[in-house]
Amino acid sequence: MHDPNRKFPAAIAWLGYGGLLPFVGTAVMIRLDPQSADLWSRALIGYGAVILSFVGALHWGFAMAAPGLDGGRRDRAYGWSVVPALLAWPAMLLPARQGALLLVLGFVLHLVQDHWLARRATLPGWYLPLRWRLTVVAGLSLLAGASWAINVPAT
C-alpha cells in the first residue's frame, strides 16, 4: 500500500534530481570534448556503477524496515539488493558500449524489482514515480554517452 502523499520531500527531490547531473553532464561532455571522450566515458560508467550499487542497497534497507514483508519476501529483497552491485562491477571493466548497456539493464531490472517490492510492502507514495524519472534520465544518459563515445573519430 502506498502513502497517498506523493509529494517528494524537498531533500529527496534535491538529492535525487541533483544525482542526475553527473549522468547528464558526463554524457554531454563526451559529445562536446571528443578528445577526452574515453575519460568522460569512464567517468559516466563509473558513476553509473556507483549509483546502481546504491539503488540496490535501497532494497536492503527496505528488507530491514518495510512493514508488510514476511520472512521469504524479506530474504528475496536482501538477495536482490546485492545483484545491482554484481552487475555494476563488471560494467566498469567492459568497453563503454557494453558497460553502458549492462548498467541500463541493471537499472531496468531494479525498477522491476521496485514494483515487485511496492506490491508487497508499504513504501512512500513518491518512491516509484521518483525511481521512474531517475531511471529514465540515467538510462538515456548512459545510452547517449555510449553512442557518442563510439562515434567519436579516432585522433
Short mmCIF file of C-alpha atoms in Angstrom, two decimals:
data_model
loop_
_atom_site.label_atom_id
_atom_site.label_comp_id
_atom_site.label_asym_id
_atom_site.label_seq_id
_atom_site.Cartn_x
_atom_site.Cartn_y
_atom_site.Cartn_z
CA MET A 1 0.00 0.00 0.00
CA HIS A 2 1.37 3.41 -0.94
CA ASP A 3 1.36 6.60 1.02
CA PRO A 4 -1.31 8.81 -0.57
CA ASN A 5 1.05 11.79 -0.28
CA ARG A 6 3.05 11.56 -3.49
CA LYS A 7 4.83 14.88 -2.99
CA PHE A 8 8.56 14.33 -2.77
CA PRO A 9 10.23 15.61 0.37
CA ALA A 10 12.45 18.55 -0.63
CA ALA A 11 15.68 16.81 0.39
CA ILE A 12 14.76 13.71 -1.61
CA ALA A 13 13.99 15.81 -4.70
CA TRP A 14 17.24 17.77 -4.44
CA LEU A 15 19.36 14.69 -3.87
CA GLY A 16 17.61 12.52 -6.46
CA TYR A 17 17.50 15.08 -9.26
CA GLY A 18 20.88 16.50 -8.30
CA GLY A 19 22.27 12.99 -8.64
CA LEU A 20 21.33 13.09 -12.32
CA LEU A 21 23.74 15.95 -13.02
CA PRO A 22 26.82 13.69 -13.31
CA PHE A 23 24.91 11.39 -15.67
CA VAL A 24 23.80 14.18 -17.97
CA GLY A 25 26.99 16.20 -17.57
CA THR A 26 29.42 13.41 -18.43
CA ALA A 27 27.28 12.26 -21.36
CA VAL A 28 27.24 15.80 -22.74
CA MET A 29 30.99 16.15 -22.22
CA ILE A 30 31.58 13.05 -24.34
CA ARG A 31 29.88 14.91 -27.17
CA LEU A 32 31.46 18.31 -26.51
CA ASP A 33 35.01 17.13 -25.78
CA PRO A 34 35.69 14.24 -28.17
CA GLN A 35 39.45 14.35 -27.47
CA SER A 36 38.67 13.29 -23.90
CA ALA A 37 35.76 11.00 -24.75
CA ASP A 38 37.48 7.99 -23.18
CA LEU A 39 37.89 9.83 -19.87
CA TRP A 40 34.30 11.07 -19.90
CA SER A 41 33.02 7.61 -20.83
CA ARG A 42 34.90 6.03 -17.93
CA ALA A 43 33.51 8.72 -15.62
CA LEU A 44 29.96 8.06 -16.85
CA ILE A 45 30.25 4.29 -16.48
CA GLY A 46 31.95 4.61 -13.09
CA TYR A 47 29.27 6.95 -11.77
CA GLY A 48 26.53 4.70 -13.18
CA ALA A 49 28.10 1.72 -11.40
CA VAL A 50 28.21 3.57 -8.09
CA ILE A 51 24.58 4.68 -8.38
CA LEU A 52 23.35 1.25 -9.47
CA SER A 53 25.05 -0.22 -6.39
CA PHE A 54 23.38 2.47 -4.27
CA VAL A 55 19.88 1.73 -5.57
CA GLY A 56 20.43 -1.95 -4.87
CA ALA A 57 21.17 -1.06 -1.26
CA LEU A 58 17.74 0.57 -1.02
CA HIS A 59 16.21 -2.90 -1.08
CA TRP A 60 18.46 -3.96 1.80
CA GLY A 61 17.06 -1.06 3.79
CA PHE A 62 13.50 -1.87 2.80
CA ALA A 63 14.05 -5.52 3.75
CA MET A 64 15.15 -4.43 7.22
CA ALA A 65 12.40 -1.89 7.84
CA ALA A 66 9.42 -2.11 5.46
CA PRO A 67 6.20 -3.32 7.07
CA GLY A 68 4.26 -6.00 5.24
CA LEU A 69 7.07 -8.37 4.29
CA ASP A 70 7.11 -11.94 5.52
CA GLY A 71 10.41 -13.80 6.01
CA GLY A 72 10.61 -15.14 2.47
CA ARG A 73 9.92 -11.75 0.91
CA ARG A 74 12.48 -10.12 3.17
CA ASP A 75 15.03 -12.73 2.09
CA ARG A 76 14.22 -12.02 -1.56
CA ALA A 77 14.71 -8.27 -1.01
CA TYR A 78 18.03 -8.91 0.75
CA GLY A 79 19.11 -11.22 -2.06
CA TRP A 80 18.15 -8.76 -4.78
CA SER A 81 19.89 -5.89 -3.01
CA VAL A 82 23.34 -7.25 -3.93
CA VAL A 83 22.55 -8.04 -7.59
CA PRO A 84 22.89 -4.44 -8.84
CA ALA A 85 26.43 -4.22 -7.42
CA LEU A 86 27.26 -7.55 -9.07
CA LEU A 87 26.11 -6.08 -12.41
CA ALA A 88 27.81 -2.72 -11.83
CA TRP A 89 31.27 -4.04 -11.12
CA PRO A 90 31.84 -5.86 -14.44
CA ALA A 91 30.24 -2.92 -16.29
CA MET A 92 33.28 -0.88 -15.28
CA LEU A 93 35.59 -3.46 -16.86
CA LEU A 94 33.81 -3.61 -20.22
CA PRO A 95 34.14 -1.26 -23.19
CA ALA A 96 31.88 1.81 -22.89
CA ARG A 97 29.06 0.50 -25.06
CA GLN A 98 28.76 -2.87 -23.35
CA GLY A 99 29.26 -1.34 -19.90
CA ALA A 100 26.52 1.21 -20.53
CA LEU A 101 24.14 -1.47 -21.78
CA LEU A 102 24.81 -3.63 -18.72
CA LEU A 103 24.15 -0.66 -16.42
CA VAL A 104 20.91 0.21 -18.24
CA LEU A 105 19.83 -3.41 -17.91
CA GLY A 106 20.62 -3.23 -14.19
CA PHE A 107 18.60 -0.04 -13.71
CA VAL A 108 15.62 -1.51 -15.58
CA LEU A 109 15.76 -4.77 -13.64
CA HIS A 110 15.94 -2.79 -10.43
CA LEU A 111 12.86 -0.80 -11.41
CA VAL A 112 11.04 -4.11 -11.99
CA GLN A 113 12.13 -5.21 -8.51
CA ASP A 114 10.94 -1.87 -7.10
CA HIS A 115 7.48 -2.61 -8.47
CA TRP A 116 7.59 -6.15 -7.06
CA LEU A 117 8.50 -4.77 -3.64
CA ALA A 118 5.90 -1.98 -3.79
CA ARG A 119 3.15 -4.60 -4.29
CA ARG A 120 4.23 -6.39 -1.13
CA ALA A 121 5.38 -3.69 1.27
CA THR A 122 4.42 -0.21 2.32
CA LEU A 123 6.70 2.25 0.52
CA PRO A 124 6.41 6.04 0.37
CA GLY A 125 3.99 7.17 -2.33
CA TRP A 126 6.66 9.26 -4.01
CA TYR A 127 9.16 6.38 -4.31
CA LEU A 128 8.05 4.72 -7.58
CA PRO A 129 7.37 7.95 -9.51
CA LEU A 130 10.80 9.23 -8.50
CA ARG A 131 12.52 5.94 -9.37
CA TRP A 132 10.88 6.00 -12.82
CA ARG A 133 12.13 9.52 -13.55
CA LEU A 134 15.62 8.86 -12.28
CA THR A 135 15.88 5.55 -14.16
CA VAL A 136 14.77 7.10 -17.46
CA VAL A 137 17.23 10.00 -17.29
CA ALA A 138 20.12 7.84 -16.09
CA GLY A 139 19.41 5.22 -18.77
CA LEU A 140 19.13 7.75 -21.58
CA SER A 141 22.34 9.45 -20.44
CA LEU A 142 24.19 6.14 -20.41
CA LEU A 143 22.90 5.21 -23.86
CA ALA A 144 23.63 8.63 -25.35
CA GLY A 145 27.09 8.77 -23.82
CA ALA A 146 27.97 5.31 -25.10
CA SER A 147 26.62 6.14 -28.55
CA TRP A 148 28.54 9.40 -28.73
CA ALA A 149 31.74 7.77 -27.49
CA ILE A 150 31.51 5.14 -30.22
CA ASN A 151 31.00 7.78 -32.89
CA VAL A 152 33.98 9.89 -31.88
CA PRO A 153 36.53 9.86 -34.71
CA ALA A 154 39.93 8.48 -33.81
CA THR A 155 42.58 11.16 -33.23
#
